[in-house]
Amino acid sequence: MTPSWSATTTLTSLSQQLQIGDTTSEALTAAYLERIKQSKLNAFITVTADKALAEARAADQQRRAGDTRPLLGIPMAHKDLFCTKGTLTTCGSKMLADFIAPYDATVVSRCKEAGLVSLGKTNMDEFAMGCSNETSFFGPANNPWDLERTPGGSSGGSAAAVAGGLAPVATASDTGGSIRLPAAFCGLTGLKPTYGRISRYGMIAFASSLDQAGVIARHTEDIALMLNCLVGLDQQDSTSSDVGWENQTLEHLKQSCQGLRIGVPRALLEELETDCQHSFEAGLEALKELGMTSIDIDLTYARYGISAYHVLASAEASSNLSRYDGIRYGYRCEQPKNLQDLYIRSRTEGFGFEVKKRILIGTYALSAGYQDAYYLKAQSIRRLIRDDFQSAFQNVDIIATPTSICPPFRQQGELQDPVTMYQQDAFTALANLAGLPCISLPAPMVQNLPYGLHLQASPFAEDVLLRTGYALQQISDWHLQTPAGMAA
Amino acid sequence: MRSIGPYQQIKVSLEPKLFDRLLFLARLSISDVERKVLMHDLTNTLAMIDSIHDAPTNQVPPLQSPSLTTLRLRADAVTEQVDRNALQQPASVLFEGLYAVPKVIE
């Protein structure tokens, strides 16, 4: 039987279809591959059709042999910064356009262990530097709600793929908002876990103290299932956490949200457009209907967050990306005259404009005479912001803001000024500085476009975010809105 | 942990000489067309970043990482075998099992 797709389809319902024999993993995978083939979203950089079908057939055999793993045989997609052994891993860059990793990232190997079927690698901003997917060497992914608008970034391909019905779930990564912004712009749910919750091994580095892997899906319960598979200590990543994780089942998600306290940092919302404000307030009201209470809070140092974030992210990027020298892997220029020429031309020809810009900002922040004034200063601000959050969480369980300052904007120049573009991360980058878990949930549409409600919790309290997201999606249908022409 | 004191506020002025120094440190070069746009963008970005100098961070130690994890010691034992050939596969140019670069010493 040909599988059908609708907004109410969850990973659990797909698993049930497979379990009772309504469909097979091979049929399901073939159906998604066909949708990818017909798509105009440019959501994938690499589609691994043959491998996917082989994995699906193997999953069908395992299921027939009695294997009941909950995610067995379900298709999914990986952001193209997770290393996949034997398959291209480009990180959206010319620098890695031909790079085939010799090993799997832990995120990839854990998905394989769970029996998930990888459809391919999704489009992204180059080295995850961007919030519109426009810096990808492979051209931008498009938003299924309006092909001329951005799906957000940097995990724009992952969000476009899920919103466009090309995959039911996708992995993603978040350095300053790269899971949450695309989720919000595409009407989806995206969760960035606590720093260290999911291993970064094999995840190509942008800014190592800020990077975190996570998931984009339509339903909160799908995110929970994926986290059950991905979370856990990994000896390959020294920052991987061993804090306990209780598998989040439907019983966990159904626990009451009655009495949870929401903090709203009103001062951050003053510049918000009226229709975005209305969407946010409607989301907040829905949470109150669940028995949650709301108080205004003060995050005194949050206003320095986006500047401090850009200093630290750029500094770490300039250091991390120094490994691309044209020798061991990555792009190498033709006919280098000498070693310096090899370094300079390989990097100049291999990196795109935005990446070069951020490397230069980072080089500036780390260079002699400026390091104390920029890099260390930004780290001190980071401490103030972290302490701000710690104080706030003495009195509240969740901190709520919108995910973005506007709904998805048009590609090719609506935001020409890079500083305005950087402000897109104003609400989200704070959580990366403090290492907090956070989730973007679909909120009421703004100008007929998706918009997100952003919830942050104290470290390792992903369960509170999942419970809240699940409850909200039981009493609202914002996550069930789909772009025109989506039904199978 | 290093404690940092008050700063003399630095106002950004990206002079061509400094720009060229940054390009050298980052091992990048740039076309004349890109140079104009990049210097403009960098100046605006650095102006945005400059707002950090208004933050009161006297005696506030830097926070390098949000990690709550204490680095773990592990047994001093070989736990992984490195497949040299597999790791060298992504290199563009190899010579007799070594990474090849232009001649450094004449």
Coordinates of C-alpha atoms in Angstrom, one line a residue:
Chain A
M1 CA 0.0 0.0 0.0
T2 CA 1.3 3.5 -0.9
P3 CA 1.8 5.4 2.3
S4 CA -0.1 8.6 2.8
W5 CA 1.1 11.8 4.3
S6 CA -0.7 14.4 6.4
A7 CA 0.2 16.9 9.1
T8 CA -1.2 14.6 11.8
T9 CA 1.3 11.8 10.8
T10 CA 3.7 11.2 13.6
L11 CA 6.7 9.0 13.9
T12 CA 4.7 6.8 16.2
S13 CA 1.8 6.5 13.7
L14 CA 4.4 5.6 10.9
S15 CA 5.8 3.0 13.2
Q16 CA 2.4 1.6 13.8
Q17 CA 1.7 1.5 10.1
L18 CA 4.9 -0.5 9.7
Q19 CA 4.2 -2.8 12.6
I20 CA 0.7 -3.8 11.4
G21 CA 1.8 -4.2 7.9
D22 CA -0.1 -1.3 6.4
T23 CA 3.0 -0.3 4.6
T24 CA 6.7 -1.3 4.5
S25 CA 9.8 0.7 5.1
E26 CA 10.8 0.3 1.5
A27 CA 7.4 1.7 0.3
L28 CA 7.6 4.6 2.7
T29 CA 11.2 5.3 1.7
A30 CA 10.4 5.2 -2.0
A31 CA 7.5 7.5 -1.4
Y32 CA 9.7 10.1 0.3
L33 CA 12.4 9.7 -2.3
E34 CA 9.8 10.4 -5.0
R35 CA 8.6 13.6 -3.2
I36 CA 12.3 14.7 -2.9
K37 CA 12.7 14.1 -6.7
Q38 CA 9.6 16.3 -7.5
S39 CA 10.5 19.0 -5.0
K40 CA 11.6 22.6 -5.8
L41 CA 12.8 23.3 -2.3
N42 CA 16.5 22.5 -2.8
A43 CA 16.3 21.0 0.6
F44 CA 18.9 18.3 0.0
I45 CA 22.6 18.6 -1.0
T46 CA 22.9 14.8 -1.4
V47 CA 20.2 12.2 -1.8
T48 CA 21.3 8.7 -1.1
A49 CA 18.5 6.9 -2.8
D50 CA 20.1 3.5 -3.3
K51 CA 21.5 3.3 0.2
A52 CA 18.2 4.4 1.7
L53 CA 16.3 1.7 -0.2
A54 CA 18.8 -0.9 0.9
E55 CA 18.6 0.2 4.5
A56 CA 14.8 0.1 4.2
R57 CA 14.7 -3.4 2.9
A58 CA 17.0 -4.5 5.7
A59 CA 14.7 -2.8 8.2
D60 CA 11.7 -4.7 6.7
Q61 CA 13.6 -8.0 7.1
Q62 CA 14.4 -7.2 10.7
R63 CA 10.8 -6.2 11.5
R64 CA 9.6 -9.5 10.0
A65 CA 12.1 -11.3 12.2
G66 CA 10.4 -9.7 15.3
D67 CA 12.4 -6.5 15.8
T68 CA 10.2 -3.9 17.4
R69 CA 12.5 -0.9 17.8
P70 CA 10.2 2.1 17.7
L71 CA 12.1 4.0 15.0
L72 CA 13.0 0.9 12.9
G73 CA 12.6 1.6 9.2
I74 CA 11.4 5.2 9.5
P75 CA 13.0 7.5 6.9
M76 CA 14.8 10.7 8.0
A77 CA 17.4 13.2 6.9
H78 CA 20.7 14.5 8.3
K79 CA 21.9 18.0 8.2
D80 CA 25.0 18.0 6.0
L81 CA 27.4 18.8 8.8
F82 CA 27.2 15.4 10.4
C83 CA 29.9 13.2 9.1
T84 CA 28.6 10.1 7.2
K85 CA 31.1 7.4 6.4
G86 CA 31.2 6.8 2.6
T87 CA 28.8 9.7 1.7
L88 CA 29.5 13.3 0.9
T89 CA 29.6 15.7 3.9
T90 CA 29.9 19.2 2.5
C91 CA 28.9 21.5 5.4
G92 CA 27.4 23.7 2.6
S93 CA 30.8 24.7 1.4
K94 CA 33.0 24.5 -1.7
M95 CA 35.8 23.8 0.8
L96 CA 34.2 20.3 1.5
A97 CA 32.3 19.8 -1.8
D98 CA 34.1 16.5 -2.4
F99 CA 34.7 15.5 1.2
I100 CA 33.8 11.9 2.1
A101 CA 34.2 11.3 5.8
P102 CA 36.1 8.3 7.0
Y103 CA 33.7 7.8 10.0
D104 CA 30.2 8.4 11.1
A105 CA 29.2 11.2 13.6
T106 CA 27.8 9.8 16.8
V107 CA 24.4 11.3 15.9
V108 CA 24.5 9.3 12.6
S109 CA 25.7 6.1 14.2
R110 CA 23.0 6.3 16.9
C111 CA 20.3 6.9 14.2
K112 CA 21.6 3.8 12.5
E113 CA 21.5 1.8 15.7
A114 CA 17.9 2.8 16.1
G115 CA 17.1 1.5 12.6
L116 CA 16.3 4.9 11.0
V117 CA 16.7 5.1 7.3
S118 CA 18.8 8.0 6.0
L119 CA 17.4 9.7 2.9
G120 CA 20.4 12.0 2.5
K121 CA 22.0 15.2 3.6
T122 CA 20.2 18.5 3.9
N123 CA 21.1 21.9 2.7
M124 CA 22.6 24.5 5.2
D125 CA 24.4 27.8 5.4
E126 CA 28.1 27.4 4.7
F127 CA 29.7 26.0 7.9
A128 CA 26.4 26.9 9.6
M129 CA 27.1 30.6 9.4
G130 CA 23.9 32.3 8.5
C131 CA 20.2 32.5 9.3
S132 CA 18.7 32.4 5.8
N133 CA 20.4 29.4 4.1
E134 CA 21.6 31.9 1.5
T135 CA 25.3 31.3 2.2
S136 CA 25.2 27.7 1.0
F137 CA 27.6 27.0 -1.8
F138 CA 24.8 24.8 -3.3
G139 CA 22.2 27.6 -3.4
P140 CA 19.6 28.4 -0.8
A141 CA 16.9 26.0 0.3
N142 CA 13.4 27.5 -0.2
N143 CA 10.6 27.8 2.3
P144 CA 7.6 25.5 1.4
W145 CA 5.2 28.3 2.5
D146 CA 6.6 30.7 -0.1
L147 CA 9.4 29.6 -2.4
E148 CA 10.7 33.1 -2.5
R149 CA 11.2 33.3 1.2
T150 CA 13.9 31.8 3.4
P151 CA 13.3 28.7 5.4
G152 CA 15.7 30.2 8.0
G153 CA 19.2 29.0 8.8
S154 CA 21.5 27.5 9.2
S155 CA 19.5 24.2 9.3
G156 CA 17.2 25.5 6.5
G157 CA 17.3 22.4 4.5
S158 CA 16.3 20.2 7.4
A159 CA 13.3 22.5 8.2
A160 CA 12.3 22.8 4.5
A161 CA 12.5 19.0 4.1
V162 CA 10.2 18.3 7.1
A163 CA 7.8 21.2 6.3
G164 CA 7.7 20.1 2.6
G165 CA 6.9 16.5 3.5
L166 CA 10.2 15.3 2.1
A167 CA 11.2 13.6 5.5
P168 CA 9.2 13.2 8.7
V169 CA 12.1 14.3 10.8
A170 CA 15.6 15.7 10.4
T171 CA 18.7 16.2 12.5
A172 CA 20.0 19.8 12.8
S173 CA 22.5 21.8 14.8
D174 CA 22.3 25.1 16.7
T175 CA 25.1 27.5 17.4
G176 CA 23.0 30.7 17.8
G177 CA 19.5 29.7 16.7
S178 CA 20.1 27.4 13.8
I179 CA 17.6 24.8 14.8
R180 CA 14.9 27.1 16.3
L181 CA 14.8 29.8 13.6
P182 CA 14.3 27.4 10.7
A183 CA 11.7 25.5 12.8
A184 CA 9.8 28.8 13.5
F185 CA 10.1 30.0 9.8
C186 CA 8.7 26.7 8.5
G187 CA 5.9 26.1 11.1
L188 CA 7.7 23.2 12.9
T189 CA 9.0 22.2 16.3
G190 CA 12.7 22.4 16.9
L191 CA 14.6 21.5 20.0
K192 CA 18.1 22.5 21.0
P193 CA 19.2 20.4 24.0
T194 CA 21.4 21.5 26.9
Y195 CA 25.0 21.9 25.8
G196 CA 26.6 18.4 26.1
R197 CA 23.3 16.5 26.0
I198 CA 24.0 15.1 22.5
S199 CA 27.5 14.2 21.4
R200 CA 29.3 16.6 19.0
Y201 CA 31.6 13.9 17.8
G202 CA 31.7 14.0 14.0
M203 CA 29.6 17.2 13.8
I204 CA 31.7 19.7 11.9
A205 CA 32.7 22.5 14.2
F206 CA 31.6 26.1 13.9
A207 CA 32.0 27.4 17.5
S208 CA 32.7 24.5 19.9
S209 CA 31.5 26.1 23.1
L210 CA 28.2 27.0 21.5
D211 CA 27.4 24.2 19.0
Q212 CA 24.8 21.6 19.9
A213 CA 23.0 18.9 17.8
G214 CA 19.2 18.6 17.9
V215 CA 16.1 17.8 16.0
I216 CA 13.4 19.4 13.8
A217 CA 10.1 17.7 13.4
R218 CA 6.4 18.6 13.2
H219 CA 5.3 17.2 16.5
T220 CA 6.8 17.5 20.0
E221 CA 6.3 13.8 20.6
D222 CA 8.5 13.1 17.5
I223 CA 11.3 15.2 19.0
A224 CA 11.0 13.2 22.2
L225 CA 11.4 9.9 20.4
M226 CA 14.4 11.1 18.6
L227 CA 16.0 12.4 21.8
N228 CA 15.6 9.0 23.3
C229 CA 17.7 7.7 20.5
L230 CA 20.3 10.5 20.5
V231 CA 21.0 11.6 24.1
G232 CA 23.7 9.9 26.1
L233 CA 27.3 10.0 27.2
D234 CA 29.8 9.6 24.4
Q235 CA 33.5 9.0 25.3
Q236 CA 34.4 10.5 21.9
D237 CA 33.3 14.0 23.0
S238 CA 34.9 15.3 26.2
T239 CA 32.0 17.7 26.7
S240 CA 29.4 15.0 26.4
S241 CA 27.3 14.9 29.5
D242 CA 26.6 11.9 31.7
V243 CA 23.5 13.5 33.4
G244 CA 20.8 11.0 33.5
W245 CA 18.1 10.9 30.8
E246 CA 14.8 9.1 31.4
N247 CA 13.3 8.0 28.1
Q248 CA 10.4 10.3 27.3
T249 CA 7.3 8.2 26.6
L250 CA 3.8 9.4 25.9
E251 CA 3.1 8.9 29.6
H252 CA 5.9 11.4 30.5
L253 CA 4.6 13.9 27.9
K254 CA 1.1 13.7 29.2
Q255 CA 2.1 14.8 32.7
S256 CA 0.3 17.9 33.8
C257 CA 1.8 21.4 33.2
Q258 CA -0.5 22.8 35.9
G259 CA 1.5 25.2 38.1
L260 CA 4.5 25.6 35.9
R261 CA 5.8 29.2 36.0
I262 CA 6.6 31.1 32.9
G263 CA 9.0 34.1 33.0
V264 CA 8.6 36.8 30.3
P265 CA 11.5 39.2 29.8
R266 CA 9.3 42.1 28.7
A267 CA 12.2 44.5 28.1
L268 CA 13.4 42.4 25.2
L269 CA 10.1 42.5 23.5
E270 CA 9.6 46.3 23.3
E271 CA 10.8 46.7 19.7
L272 CA 8.7 43.8 18.4
E273 CA 6.2 44.5 15.6
T274 CA 2.6 44.5 16.7
D275 CA 1.5 41.4 14.8
C276 CA 4.5 39.4 16.1
Q277 CA 3.6 40.6 19.6
H278 CA 0.0 39.4 19.2
S279 CA 1.2 36.0 18.1
F280 CA 3.4 35.7 21.1
E281 CA 0.7 36.8 23.5
A282 CA -1.7 34.2 22.0
G283 CA 0.9 31.5 22.6
L284 CA 1.3 32.7 26.1
E285 CA -2.4 32.7 26.7
A286 CA -2.6 29.1 25.5
L287 CA 0.1 28.1 28.0
K288 CA -2.0 29.8 30.8
E289 CA -5.0 27.7 29.7
L290 CA -2.9 24.7 30.6
G291 CA -2.7 26.0 34.1
M292 CA 0.7 27.7 33.9
T293 CA 1.2 31.1 35.4
S294 CA 3.2 34.0 33.9
I295 CA 5.3 36.7 35.5
D296 CA 7.5 39.4 34.1
I297 CA 11.2 38.9 34.6
D298 CA 14.4 40.9 34.0
L299 CA 17.3 39.6 32.1
T300 CA 19.5 42.6 32.7
Y301 CA 22.5 41.7 30.5
A302 CA 20.6 40.1 27.6
R303 CA 20.9 43.3 25.5
Y304 CA 24.6 42.6 25.2
G305 CA 23.9 39.0 24.1
I306 CA 24.0 39.3 20.4
S307 CA 27.2 41.3 20.3
A308 CA 29.0 39.0 22.8
Y309 CA 27.7 36.0 20.8
H310 CA 29.2 37.3 17.6
V311 CA 32.6 37.9 19.2
L312 CA 32.7 34.4 20.7
A313 CA 31.2 32.5 17.7
S314 CA 33.5 34.3 15.2
A315 CA 36.6 33.8 17.4
E316 CA 36.0 30.1 17.8
A317 CA 35.2 29.8 14.1
S318 CA 38.4 31.5 13.1
S319 CA 40.3 29.0 15.3
N320 CA 38.2 25.9 14.2
L321 CA 38.4 26.8 10.5
S322 CA 42.2 27.2 10.5
R323 CA 42.3 23.4 10.0
Y324 CA 41.3 23.9 6.3
D325 CA 44.7 24.3 4.8
G326 CA 44.3 22.4 1.6
I327 CA 46.6 19.6 2.7
R328 CA 44.8 16.8 4.7
Y329 CA 41.3 17.3 3.4
G330 CA 39.1 19.8 1.7
Y331 CA 39.6 22.0 -1.3
R332 CA 43.2 22.5 -2.6
C333 CA 44.1 25.2 -5.1
E334 CA 45.7 24.3 -8.5
Q335 CA 49.4 24.6 -8.9
P336 CA 50.5 26.3 -5.6
K337 CA 53.7 28.2 -6.0
N338 CA 54.8 27.6 -2.4
L339 CA 53.3 26.6 1.0
Q340 CA 52.0 30.1 1.8
D341 CA 50.3 30.2 -1.6
L342 CA 48.8 26.8 -1.0
Y343 CA 47.3 27.9 2.3
I344 CA 46.1 31.3 1.1
R345 CA 44.6 30.3 -2.3
S346 CA 43.0 27.1 -1.0
R347 CA 41.3 29.1 1.8
T348 CA 40.4 32.1 -0.4
E349 CA 38.9 29.9 -3.2
G350 CA 37.3 27.4 -0.8
F351 CA 35.5 29.6 1.6
G352 CA 32.5 31.8 0.7
F353 CA 32.1 35.5 1.5
E354 CA 30.2 35.2 4.8
V355 CA 32.7 32.6 6.2
K356 CA 35.6 34.8 5.3
K357 CA 34.0 37.7 7.0
R358 CA 33.4 35.8 10.2
I359 CA 37.0 34.4 10.2
L360 CA 38.3 38.0 9.9
I361 CA 36.0 39.2 12.8
G362 CA 37.3 36.3 14.9
T363 CA 40.9 37.0 13.9
Y364 CA 40.4 40.6 14.9
A365 CA 38.9 39.6 18.3
L366 CA 41.7 37.2 19.0
S367 CA 44.6 39.2 17.7
A368 CA 47.3 40.9 19.9
G369 CA 46.0 44.1 21.4
Y370 CA 42.3 43.2 21.0
Q371 CA 41.9 39.9 22.7
D372 CA 41.3 41.3 26.2
A373 CA 39.0 44.0 24.9
Y374 CA 36.8 41.7 22.8
Y375 CA 37.3 38.0 23.4
L376 CA 37.7 38.0 27.2
K377 CA 35.2 40.9 27.6
A378 CA 32.6 38.8 25.7
Q379 CA 33.3 35.8 27.9
S380 CA 32.7 38.0 31.0
I381 CA 29.4 39.1 29.5
R382 CA 28.7 35.4 28.9
R383 CA 29.0 34.8 32.6
L384 CA 26.7 37.7 33.4
I385 CA 24.1 36.3 31.1
R386 CA 24.5 32.8 32.4
D387 CA 24.1 34.1 36.0
D388 CA 21.1 36.2 34.9
F389 CA 19.4 33.0 33.8
Q390 CA 20.4 31.1 36.9
S391 CA 18.7 33.8 39.0
A392 CA 15.6 33.8 36.9
F393 CA 15.2 30.0 37.1
Q394 CA 15.0 30.4 40.9
N395 CA 11.5 31.8 40.3
V396 CA 10.3 30.3 37.0
D397 CA 10.4 27.0 35.2
I398 CA 10.4 28.3 31.7
I399 CA 11.4 31.6 30.0
A400 CA 9.3 32.6 27.0
T401 CA 10.0 34.9 24.1
P402 CA 9.2 34.8 20.4
T403 CA 11.7 32.8 18.4
S404 CA 12.5 35.5 15.9
I405 CA 12.0 39.3 15.4
C406 CA 10.0 38.8 12.2
P407 CA 8.3 36.0 10.1
P408 CA 10.3 34.5 7.3
F409 CA 11.7 37.2 5.0
R410 CA 12.3 37.2 1.3
Q411 CA 15.6 35.8 -0.1
Q412 CA 18.0 37.8 -2.2
G413 CA 18.2 41.0 -0.4
E414 CA 15.2 41.8 1.8
L415 CA 17.8 41.9 4.6
Q416 CA 20.8 43.4 2.8
D417 CA 22.4 44.8 5.9
P418 CA 24.4 42.0 7.6
V419 CA 23.9 43.6 11.0
T420 CA 20.1 43.4 10.6
M421 CA 20.5 39.8 9.6
Y422 CA 22.6 39.0 12.7
Q423 CA 19.8 40.4 14.8
Q424 CA 17.6 37.5 13.8
D425 CA 19.4 35.5 16.5
A426 CA 18.6 38.1 19.2
F427 CA 16.2 35.8 21.1
T428 CA 17.9 32.5 20.5
A429 CA 21.7 33.1 20.9
L430 CA 21.3 33.8 24.6
A431 CA 20.5 30.1 25.3
N432 CA 23.7 29.1 23.4
L433 CA 25.8 31.4 25.6
A434 CA 24.3 29.9 28.7
G435 CA 24.1 26.3 27.4
L436 CA 20.4 26.0 28.0
P437 CA 17.8 23.7 26.5
C438 CA 15.1 25.4 24.4
I439 CA 12.4 24.6 22.0
S440 CA 10.6 26.6 19.2
L441 CA 7.0 25.7 18.9
P442 CA 4.6 26.9 16.1
A443 CA 2.6 29.9 17.3
P444 CA -0.2 31.7 15.5
M445 CA 0.7 32.8 11.9
V446 CA 1.9 36.3 11.3
Q447 CA 1.1 37.8 7.9
N448 CA 0.0 34.3 6.8
L449 CA 3.5 33.0 7.5
P450 CA 4.8 30.7 10.2
Y451 CA 6.0 32.2 13.5
G452 CA 7.5 30.6 16.6
L453 CA 7.1 30.6 20.3
H454 CA 10.5 30.1 22.0
L455 CA 10.7 28.4 25.4
Q456 CA 13.9 28.0 27.5
A457 CA 14.5 25.9 30.6
S458 CA 17.2 25.4 33.1
P459 CA 20.1 23.0 32.2
F460 CA 19.0 19.4 31.5
A461 CA 15.3 20.2 31.9
E462 CA 14.4 19.1 28.4
D463 CA 11.5 17.1 29.9
V464 CA 9.8 20.3 31.0
L465 CA 10.0 21.7 27.5
L466 CA 8.7 18.5 25.9
R467 CA 5.8 18.2 28.3
T468 CA 4.9 21.8 27.7
G469 CA 5.2 21.5 23.9
Y470 CA 3.2 18.4 23.9
A471 CA 0.4 19.9 26.0
L472 CA 0.3 23.0 23.8
Q473 CA -0.1 20.9 20.7
Q474 CA -3.0 19.0 22.3
I475 CA -5.0 22.2 22.6
S476 CA -3.9 24.1 19.5
D477 CA -3.5 23.3 15.8
W478 CA -0.8 25.8 15.0
H479 CA 1.7 22.9 14.4
L480 CA -0.8 21.3 12.0
Q481 CA -0.9 24.2 9.5
T482 CA 0.7 23.1 6.2
P483 CA 1.7 24.9 3.0
A484 CA -0.6 24.6 0.1
G485 CA -0.3 21.4 -2.0
M486 CA 1.2 19.3 0.8
A487 CA -1.2 16.4 1.1
A488 CA 0.1 13.2 -0.6
Chain B
M1 CA 40.6 31.7 36.1
R2 CA 41.7 35.1 34.9
S3 CA 39.9 38.1 36.3
I4 CA 39.7 41.1 34.0
G5 CA 39.6 44.7 34.9
P6 CA 38.3 47.9 33.4
Y7 CA 39.0 48.6 29.7
Q8 CA 39.9 51.6 27.8
Q9 CA 37.0 51.7 25.3
I10 CA 38.1 50.9 21.8
K11 CA 36.3 52.5 19.0
V12 CA 36.4 50.5 15.8
S13 CA 38.3 52.0 12.9
L14 CA 39.2 49.4 10.3
E15 CA 42.1 50.9 8.6
P16 CA 43.4 49.3 5.4
K17 CA 46.7 48.4 7.2
L18 CA 44.8 46.5 9.9
F19 CA 42.5 44.9 7.3
D20 CA 45.6 43.6 5.5
R21 CA 47.1 42.3 8.7
L22 CA 43.9 40.4 9.5
L23 CA 43.9 38.9 6.0
F24 CA 47.5 37.7 6.5
L25 CA 46.8 36.2 9.9
A26 CA 43.8 34.4 8.5
R27 CA 45.7 33.3 5.4
L28 CA 43.1 34.8 3.1
S29 CA 43.3 37.2 0.2
I30 CA 40.5 39.2 -1.4
S31 CA 39.7 40.7 -4.8
D32 CA 39.4 44.5 -5.1
V33 CA 35.6 44.3 -5.6
E34 CA 35.2 42.0 -2.5
R35 CA 37.5 44.2 -0.5
K36 CA 35.3 47.2 -0.7
V37 CA 32.1 45.3 0.4
L38 CA 33.9 43.3 3.0
M39 CA 35.5 46.4 4.6
H40 CA 32.1 48.1 4.7
D41 CA 30.4 45.0 6.3
L42 CA 33.2 44.4 8.7
T43 CA 33.2 48.0 9.9
N44 CA 29.4 47.8 10.5
T45 CA 29.6 44.5 12.2
L46 CA 32.5 45.7 14.5
A47 CA 30.4 48.7 15.3
M48 CA 27.6 46.4 16.5
I49 CA 30.0 44.3 18.4
D50 CA 31.5 47.4 20.1
S51 CA 28.4 47.7 22.3
I52 CA 30.0 45.1 24.6
H53 CA 32.2 47.8 25.9
D54 CA 29.1 49.3 27.7
A55 CA 28.7 46.2 29.8
P56 CA 29.9 46.4 33.4
T57 CA 32.2 43.5 33.6
N58 CA 34.7 44.7 36.3
Q59 CA 36.0 41.7 38.2
V60 CA 33.7 39.4 36.3
P61 CA 35.8 36.3 35.3
P62 CA 35.4 35.1 31.7
L63 CA 33.2 32.1 31.1
Q64 CA 34.8 29.9 28.4
S65 CA 32.1 27.3 28.2
P66 CA 28.7 26.6 29.6
S67 CA 29.6 23.0 30.1
L68 CA 28.7 21.6 33.5
T69 CA 30.7 18.5 32.8
T70 CA 33.9 17.8 34.6
L71 CA 36.5 16.5 32.1
R72 CA 36.9 12.8 32.6
L73 CA 40.1 10.8 33.0
R74 CA 40.1 7.5 31.1
A75 CA 42.4 4.5 31.3
D76 CA 45.8 5.1 29.6
A77 CA 45.1 2.4 27.1
V78 CA 44.9 2.1 23.4
T79 CA 41.2 1.8 22.6
E80 CA 41.1 2.6 18.9
Q81 CA 43.1 1.5 15.9
V82 CA 43.7 4.2 13.4
D83 CA 43.2 3.2 9.8
R84 CA 45.9 5.3 8.2
N85 CA 44.8 4.7 4.6
A86 CA 41.1 5.5 5.4
L87 CA 42.1 8.8 7.2
Q88 CA 44.3 9.8 4.3
Q89 CA 41.7 9.2 1.6
P90 CA 40.2 12.7 1.8
A91 CA 43.6 14.3 1.0
S92 CA 43.9 15.8 -2.5
V93 CA 47.6 14.9 -3.0
L94 CA 49.5 12.1 -1.3
F95 CA 53.1 11.0 -2.0
E96 CA 54.2 7.5 -0.8
G97 CA 51.8 7.6 2.1
L98 CA 52.6 11.1 3.1
Y99 CA 50.7 14.4 2.7
A100 CA 52.4 16.3 -0.2
V101 CA 53.0 20.0 -0.1
P102 CA 55.1 22.4 -2.3
K103 CA 58.8 22.2 -1.6
V104 CA 59.6 24.2 1.6
I105 CA 63.4 24.1 1.7
E106 CA 65.2 24.6 -1.6

